[in-house]
DNA sequence: GCATAAATTGCAAACGTTTTAAATCGACCC
DNA sequence: GGGTCGATTTAAAACGTTTGCAATTTATGC
């Protein structure tokens, strides 16, 4: 069995002080004589005393943890941002000594039930919620319980006030359109997914808004929608776009994985990127730099966002701000070689 | 403030039973009358009762958590396997309802101090340790404390018995050599790193052993060593290999990131892969499929490994096995297009 | 030297659960 | 009708910490 852990009682006995005094001394209370504080601190250091989390949590009502639900998907589907996100979150929390709890939701188990468990067992002082759905029961639950949380992503319903941080996908997609338009493109394709996530609307709306802003009736947009996890259907949707009688000269993909598929299929169809087709993605995943000719995309700086989410959550947990905290991060264009001037005429 | 959480006391009052009985009923003890058990279970379900983790931990000495230290490195350095690893771990733990704690170690803060804190604060019932160093103080600490843990990776010192799971890099590198040898290669390059991690020795030794096994004195191996995080030095080391008067016809890289750099530099030097140079990596990171012409590598199936590590740890936590648990996983070759027959003569 | 105030320390309750040991309740037997 | 046994329930302690309040010690003023 593990070697015994020092407790406050032992420390008190050893110092011939009460538990109370030792506890207060370690907490740095002014009411304890400076000399005593120093003596206690030194003894604690020497004994390698580490306070018991459970006891502290029980009495104080604060666990010192921030929770997050870890969705377990199919065998080969790992959230590609998880590593970055978790690292950023850890980075944001580490200053306060707050740790991160990852509660796995088994396949089939609802994420909400795991979240409820985390919240109601008192494991966490606050939670992070990612991948916001159009109708998100997690957000409804957390608000109803009035439990501290920060969401990575927005609801479409702007009446529902809560703490969120989001990447400004709308702006990015507008920027992509403007850039491509200025390069002479008029016929656009958008590859998107069928999942009921809000980010897809935000991005698509951003694109539509930019088109409307331009006010050029010759601009045309074809949308291809594929289910999120069905690779076959995804490829099919892309190919419908690529093999239409009138092919778009520029394709914007909802995120990099789709953009990479577009580039692969384009290559398979004998198209040269960016001469025959411009492709722009979103996220700047590692592979986008390696896939020839190099994908132009937007960097969402997940790690940085997660870090800020961690900091926001800490703010909320300690002293609840009056108004919800919100933060819109503008992604930066990573210009590689997958976009270029529109092919004019037939050459 | 959050809506109140149901407690055992409330449930007991509501049912007109003692706390003891309710607790036992929910735990399914036979000594409680079946009718009572059912009555209690139903009431608990209806009230949405979730036991308080801290209280339970405090009295039982079991936290229901497994811990892991999350290293925070430089701004753009994220452990590329973290997402997969954490997902696998969660998958392995979810059956027992065990959650994962990620304790961040700030830059500069020793990983050991964070580990100590996690262990001695009673936060976790067991821990996972990854990236084993040649001299690993974490392992020494955990053993000395006799605290349940599983390591992802091995020490070189085989006298030190502990629970580990490792990828058989030695075997993979032997396999790579055999395959390349059979394709006619005789002059090999190995790109490795200078960090004191054990896996680099295991893999390099596996390569050396395979060479020795073949007993062909014409086989030659040049080793290029680069610091782990200095991109410039890495590129330099690779180029020394590529621009030697006698260039290897096949380069084996310690892991994919190095292999991708080799491919990039080879392309920059005007070499065609695999005609002029065969390259083989290790890990099968996502980008390796996208980097032209497709990197031949070994899949270490991190997620699967992590899952098994989780299961091993649960076994160890509940009823300590007499002998240490060990598991060597053989990685599978992912044959893409970066390797081929050796260029013979000058053509 | 004594009263009083200020500084310092300690007692005991509380947090919500598990668990040991003991109490209560029926039912059954003679 | 008292005793015994088994089934069922409960009281109370314990886990290690924080904290309101009281007690003690020390310093201050006259």
Short mmCIF file of C-alpha atoms (C1' of nucleotides) in Angstrom, two decimals, chain B residues 8 23-24 49 52 55-56 59, chain C residues 15-22:
data_model
loop_
_atom_site.label_atom_id
_atom_site.label_comp_id
_atom_site.label_asym_id
_atom_site.label_seq_id
_atom_site.Cartn_x
_atom_site.Cartn_y
_atom_site.Cartn_z
CA UNK B 8 -28.50 11.46 1.18
CA UNK B 23 -26.84 4.52 1.42
CA UNK B 24 -26.91 0.75 1.65
CA UNK B 49 -29.72 12.02 -6.77
CA UNK B 52 -21.13 13.73 -3.76
CA UNK B 55 -17.61 12.96 0.55
CA UNK B 56 -17.37 9.53 -0.95
CA UNK B 59 -14.47 8.25 3.57
"C1'" DC C 15 -19.37 19.23 4.73
"C1'" DG C 16 -21.84 14.20 2.73
"C1'" DT C 17 -20.68 9.91 2.57
"C1'" DT C 18 -19.38 4.84 4.17
"C1'" DT C 19 -19.14 1.46 7.66
"C1'" DT C 20 -18.86 -0.87 12.31
"C1'" DA C 21 -21.39 -2.31 15.80
"C1'" DA C 22 -25.57 -2.28 17.98
#
